[in-house]
Amino acid sequence: TGMYGKWSLGLKGTSGAPHRKGFDEFLGYEDQSEAHDYYVDRLQTIHNGVTINVDVDTTQYTHDLFMDASLDFIERHAQSESPFFLYLPVTIPHAALQVPESSLETYLDEDGNSIFPETPFEGNGYAAQKTPLTTYAAMVSRLDHDIGRIKGKLEKLGMDKNTILLFTSDNGPHAEGGYDPQYFDSNGPLRGMKRDLYEGGIRVPMIAWAPGMIPQNRNSDHVWAIWDLYPTLLEMAQVDYSSTSTDGLSMKEALLGRTVTQTHNYLYWEFRFREVFKQAVRRDSWKAVRFTNSDGSSHTELYNLDQDPGESKNLADKYTERVKELQELMDLSHEEPDHKEFHISWIDR
């Protein structure tokens, strides 16, 4: 098991450290707040079963280090013919907009100027950037190229017929570091972005690739969530997880293009940001979003996603019983974190 990129579930010395979560190899940012800078003098790795610091050349783009380590990981396991799990939580594109100059050329005119209408970003905790749109586009293109390198490596090594490649995002588009998500229509027809519990903040696409196993050129609108990946991958790897506690459901049948028999009764999200606690529940086509302020006051909105995927028509006043039903699911699903102050400060970053 190998992981390269951004970790955010626990620092060394805690129960959430990478080496205590099943990873044999790791190179990356153990503290996700440090992952806003792509030119650093140290990262973390696993050595002799524990997480340690490792010096890094500050002129190297850390994303490139993670990609090279991932390709090396794949090659070594191809030679040993041993099964592997590779987790690649890439750091681009993220709030700080930085990329090597070589990636910018596609989006510059003959005079070296951006082809986009740029508004320079002066910096406010994130790196200043004269051409945020150009840099963002270049970061996406660099990542796209690098995922192609992984796919190409698997094909070259003859591993494409017994490897599953999944690519997705942890949230919707952001509006930090000078980036304007409206320019590239980053959330499409959906409302909201990162830190919102509207669909634009939490609904993301996934690309699945496994020649001979996952049907090609097919789209699926089956509703599933990131916590379903764990049981899905275990089942596809023919690992018995019947004794494992998980909220997820295997979506193997959905990936294989078959009729899905297991579906969630509902899906639940929550997010505490600054003074507002947000909760959302989706059951079938109905979606409720509740906002609770620090003084205890709250309001709930209701949407029918089949008829209104952009969540533009609040139906809470019309369907009061439906609102009550979904609010009860919110109350049932919420658990107070053990370390509330740490939980809040981490999310505020």
Tab-separated table of C-alpha atoms in Angstrom, residues 12-249:
chain	number	residue	atom	x	y	z
A	12	LYS	CA	2.795	11.541	13.531
A	13	GLY	CA	2.360	10.391	17.084
A	14	THR	CA	-1.420	10.237	16.703
A	15	SER	CA	-3.706	7.336	15.836
A	16	GLY	CA	-4.409	9.000	12.484
A	17	ALA	CA	-0.817	9.008	11.202
A	18	PRO	CA	-0.397	7.367	7.748
A	19	HIS	CA	1.661	4.440	9.035
A	20	ARG	CA	-1.129	3.657	11.515
A	21	LYS	CA	-3.777	3.650	8.805
A	22	GLY	CA	-2.363	0.777	6.804
A	23	PHE	CA	0.126	2.495	4.513
A	24	ASP	CA	3.512	0.885	3.961
A	25	GLU	CA	4.880	3.760	1.870
A	26	PHE	CA	4.190	7.492	1.991
A	27	LEU	CA	5.630	10.723	0.677
A	28	GLY	CA	3.684	13.908	1.155
A	29	TYR	CA	2.236	16.534	3.456
A	30	GLU	CA	1.161	15.006	6.741
A	31	ASP	CA	-0.455	18.327	7.706
A	32	GLN	CA	-2.909	19.322	4.969
A	33	SER	CA	-2.559	23.026	5.818
A	34	GLU	CA	1.048	22.883	4.552
A	35	ALA	CA	-0.113	21.572	1.172
A	36	HIS	CA	-0.936	25.103	0.000
A	37	ASP	CA	2.741	25.561	-0.868
A	38	TYR	CA	4.188	23.435	-3.674
A	39	TYR	CA	7.820	24.460	-3.087
A	40	VAL	CA	8.887	23.355	0.392
A	41	ASP	CA	12.067	22.241	2.148
A	42	ARG	CA	10.597	19.162	3.820
A	43	LEU	CA	7.903	16.542	3.450
A	44	GLN	CA	7.054	13.431	5.432
A	45	THR	CA	7.691	9.780	4.631
A	46	ILE	CA	7.445	6.378	6.328
A	47	HIS	CA	10.698	4.825	7.480
A	48	ASN	CA	10.934	1.626	9.523
A	49	GLY	CA	7.214	1.732	10.161
A	50	VAL	CA	7.014	5.307	11.485
A	51	THR	CA	6.435	8.728	9.917
A	52	ILE	CA	9.502	10.992	9.719
A	53	ASN	CA	10.516	14.270	8.047
A	54	VAL	CA	12.585	14.195	4.865
A	55	ASP	CA	14.481	17.108	3.270
A	56	VAL	CA	13.299	18.314	-0.145
A	57	ASP	CA	14.899	20.537	-2.785
A	58	THR	CA	12.890	23.793	-2.652
A	59	THR	CA	13.149	24.213	-6.433
A	60	GLN	CA	11.179	21.014	-7.055
A	61	TYR	CA	7.429	21.152	-7.645
A	62	THR	CA	6.120	18.735	-5.027
A	63	HIS	CA	3.319	17.489	-7.280
A	64	ASP	CA	6.024	16.133	-9.609
A	65	LEU	CA	7.661	14.303	-6.705
A	66	PHE	CA	4.386	12.592	-5.885
A	67	MET	CA	3.775	11.555	-9.482
A	68	ASP	CA	7.309	10.181	-9.907
A	69	ALA	CA	7.007	8.241	-6.650
A	70	SER	CA	3.672	6.803	-7.783
A	71	LEU	CA	5.063	5.658	-11.125
A	72	ASP	CA	8.012	4.055	-9.364
A	73	PHE	CA	5.634	2.319	-6.949
A	74	ILE	CA	3.668	0.840	-9.864
A	75	GLU	CA	6.820	-0.309	-11.663
A	76	ARG	CA	8.208	-2.043	-8.577
A	77	HIS	CA	4.985	-3.942	-8.012
A	78	ALA	CA	4.793	-4.938	-11.658
A	79	GLN	CA	8.230	-6.544	-11.340
A	80	SER	CA	7.285	-8.406	-8.184
A	81	GLU	CA	3.816	-9.288	-9.551
A	82	SER	CA	2.368	-8.540	-6.124
A	83	PRO	CA	-1.062	-6.923	-5.652
A	84	PHE	CA	-1.054	-3.304	-4.547
A	85	PHE	CA	-3.213	-0.366	-3.521
A	86	LEU	CA	-2.079	3.103	-4.573
A	87	TYR	CA	-3.730	6.175	-3.075
A	88	LEU	CA	-2.802	9.414	-4.825
A	89	PRO	CA	-4.365	12.475	-3.099
A	90	VAL	CA	-2.901	15.055	-5.476
A	91	THR	CA	-2.453	18.637	-4.330
A	92	ILE	CA	-3.352	20.394	-7.599
A	93	PRO	CA	-5.343	22.392	-8.385
A	94	HIS	CA	-5.690	23.877	-4.928
A	95	ALA	CA	-6.124	27.324	-3.374
A	96	ALA	CA	-2.571	28.501	-3.975
A	97	LEU	CA	-2.037	28.928	-7.723
A	98	GLN	CA	1.507	27.885	-8.618
A	99	VAL	CA	2.852	25.827	-11.518
A	100	PRO	CA	6.185	25.460	-13.357
A	101	GLU	CA	6.623	27.909	-16.237
A	102	SER	CA	6.654	25.074	-18.783
A	103	SER	CA	2.977	24.357	-18.122
A	104	LEU	CA	1.899	27.946	-18.889
A	105	GLU	CA	2.904	28.025	-22.552
A	106	THR	CA	-0.338	26.500	-23.862
A	107	TYR	CA	-2.303	29.431	-22.446
A	108	LEU	CA	-0.056	32.303	-23.563
A	109	ASP	CA	-0.208	34.256	-26.833
A	110	GLU	CA	2.725	35.027	-29.146
A	111	ASP	CA	3.808	37.883	-26.896
A	112	GLY	CA	3.780	35.714	-23.771
A	113	ASN	CA	0.579	37.219	-22.395
A	114	SER	CA	-2.356	35.262	-20.998
A	115	ILE	CA	-5.130	34.416	-23.464
A	116	PHE	CA	-7.633	34.923	-20.626
A	117	PRO	CA	-8.940	38.217	-19.122
A	118	GLU	CA	-6.795	38.202	-16.009
A	119	THR	CA	-7.261	40.010	-12.702
A	120	PRO	CA	-3.966	39.796	-10.775
A	121	PHE	CA	-4.160	38.353	-7.272
A	122	GLU	CA	-2.080	40.257	-4.720
A	123	GLY	CA	-1.987	37.459	-2.155
A	124	ASN	CA	-3.678	37.181	1.243
A	125	GLY	CA	-2.270	34.053	2.811
A	126	TYR	CA	-1.967	32.322	-0.540
A	127	ALA	CA	0.762	33.078	-3.062
A	128	ALA	CA	0.346	36.227	-5.187
A	129	GLN	CA	-0.358	35.420	-8.838
A	130	LYS	CA	-0.397	37.787	-11.851
A	131	THR	CA	-2.292	35.333	-14.065
A	132	PRO	CA	-4.620	33.220	-11.882
A	133	LEU	CA	-6.804	31.921	-14.742
A	134	THR	CA	-3.810	30.880	-16.823
A	135	THR	CA	-2.158	29.222	-13.846
A	136	TYR	CA	-5.302	27.349	-12.841
A	137	ALA	CA	-5.792	26.056	-16.390
A	138	ALA	CA	-2.137	25.010	-16.506
A	139	MET	CA	-2.456	23.140	-13.206
A	140	VAL	CA	-5.483	21.213	-14.465
A	141	SER	CA	-3.690	20.391	-17.724
A	142	ARG	CA	-0.590	19.235	-15.851
A	143	LEU	CA	-2.686	16.935	-13.691
A	144	ASP	CA	-4.536	15.618	-16.745
A	145	HIS	CA	-1.219	14.840	-18.413
A	146	ASP	CA	0.069	13.084	-15.298
A	147	ILE	CA	-2.991	10.867	-14.939
A	148	GLY	CA	-2.287	9.938	-18.547
A	149	ARG	CA	1.248	8.975	-17.491
A	150	ILE	CA	-0.153	6.590	-14.885
A	151	LYS	CA	-2.590	5.082	-17.380
A	152	GLY	CA	0.206	4.749	-19.928
A	153	LYS	CA	2.492	3.081	-17.375
A	154	LEU	CA	-0.153	0.483	-16.562
A	155	GLU	CA	-0.657	-0.248	-20.265
A	156	LYS	CA	3.067	-0.464	-20.976
A	157	LEU	CA	3.606	-2.907	-18.117
A	158	GLY	CA	0.630	-5.036	-19.172
A	159	MET	CA	-1.221	-4.255	-15.958
A	160	ASP	CA	-4.232	-2.572	-17.529
A	161	LYS	CA	-6.262	-5.800	-17.620
A	162	ASN	CA	-6.101	-6.380	-13.870
A	163	THR	CA	-5.977	-2.845	-12.450
A	164	ILE	CA	-8.833	-0.513	-11.549
A	165	LEU	CA	-8.140	3.216	-11.938
A	166	LEU	CA	-10.545	5.666	-10.272
A	167	PHE	CA	-10.253	9.455	-10.488
A	168	THR	CA	-12.456	11.871	-8.550
A	169	SER	CA	-12.441	14.999	-6.357
A	170	ASP	CA	-13.038	15.631	-2.666
A	171	ASN	CA	-15.232	18.701	-3.229
A	172	GLY	CA	-16.486	21.165	-5.802
A	173	PRO	CA	-14.550	24.156	-7.204
A	174	HIS	CA	-12.982	26.804	-4.980
A	175	ALA	CA	-12.778	30.596	-5.220
A	176	GLU	CA	-9.486	31.235	-3.425
A	177	GLY	CA	-6.013	32.317	-4.428
A	178	GLY	CA	-7.416	34.614	-7.113
A	179	TYR	CA	-9.313	31.942	-9.033
A	180	ASP	CA	-12.738	32.794	-10.506
A	181	PRO	CA	-14.764	29.550	-10.830
A	182	GLN	CA	-17.407	31.319	-12.888
A	183	TYR	CA	-15.037	31.973	-15.784
A	184	PHE	CA	-14.545	28.289	-16.614
A	185	ASP	CA	-18.056	27.394	-15.398
A	186	SER	CA	-16.406	25.042	-12.909
A	187	ASN	CA	-19.626	23.949	-11.182
A	188	GLY	CA	-21.697	23.751	-14.376
A	189	PRO	CA	-25.444	23.972	-13.668
A	190	LEU	CA	-25.008	23.273	-9.954
A	191	ARG	CA	-25.286	25.809	-7.145
A	192	GLY	CA	-22.438	26.453	-4.726
A	193	MET	CA	-18.786	25.495	-4.434
A	194	LYS	CA	-16.255	24.222	-1.895
A	195	ARG	CA	-17.544	24.472	1.717
A	196	ASP	CA	-21.162	24.575	0.505
A	197	LEU	CA	-23.512	21.652	1.012
A	198	TYR	CA	-25.413	22.592	-2.094
A	199	GLU	CA	-24.723	20.218	-4.990
A	200	GLY	CA	-21.958	22.420	-6.404
A	201	GLY	CA	-19.947	21.821	-3.251
A	202	ILE	CA	-20.451	18.074	-2.833
A	203	ARG	CA	-21.480	16.516	-6.137
A	204	VAL	CA	-18.403	15.603	-8.154
A	205	PRO	CA	-17.796	13.303	-11.129
A	206	MET	CA	-15.759	10.118	-11.069
A	207	ILE	CA	-13.924	8.553	-13.985
A	208	ALA	CA	-13.510	4.771	-13.781
A	209	TRP	CA	-11.156	2.817	-16.052
A	210	ALA	CA	-10.551	-0.941	-16.146
A	211	PRO	CA	-10.393	-2.387	-19.690
A	212	GLY	CA	-12.400	-5.588	-20.060
A	213	MET	CA	-14.091	-5.043	-16.707
A	214	ILE	CA	-15.734	-1.603	-16.657
A	215	PRO	CA	-17.745	-0.876	-19.861
A	216	GLN	CA	-16.315	1.949	-21.961
A	217	ASN	CA	-18.061	5.142	-23.102
A	218	ARG	CA	-20.852	4.865	-20.546
A	219	ASN	CA	-22.273	7.424	-18.150
A	220	SER	CA	-24.081	6.551	-14.933
A	221	ASP	CA	-26.110	8.865	-12.724
A	222	HIS	CA	-26.311	6.317	-9.919
A	223	VAL	CA	-26.058	8.118	-6.561
A	224	TRP	CA	-23.174	6.984	-4.382
A	225	ALA	CA	-20.624	8.632	-2.116
A	226	ILE	CA	-16.921	8.608	-1.377
A	227	TRP	CA	-17.428	6.368	1.674
A	228	ASP	CA	-18.660	3.672	-0.714
A	229	LEU	CA	-15.182	3.331	-2.224
A	230	TYR	CA	-13.893	1.224	0.680
A	231	PRO	CA	-16.390	-1.675	0.360
A	232	THR	CA	-16.428	-1.331	-3.434
A	233	LEU	CA	-12.676	-1.835	-3.797
A	234	LEU	CA	-12.658	-4.658	-1.255
A	235	GLU	CA	-15.388	-6.526	-3.118
A	236	MET	CA	-13.725	-6.008	-6.495
A	237	ALA	CA	-10.493	-7.343	-4.982
A	238	GLN	CA	-12.461	-10.339	-3.644
A	239	VAL	CA	-11.695	-9.476	-0.025
A	240	ASP	CA	-14.188	-10.538	2.640
A	241	TYR	CA	-15.238	-7.468	4.632
A	242	SER	CA	-18.380	-8.866	6.233
A	243	SER	CA	-16.933	-8.367	9.721
A	244	THR	CA	-15.838	-4.781	8.991
A	245	SER	CA	-17.894	-1.835	10.216
A	246	THR	CA	-18.573	0.662	7.428
A	247	ASP	CA	-21.292	3.087	6.408
A	248	GLY	CA	-20.495	2.439	2.760
A	249	LEU	CA	-22.121	0.115	0.245
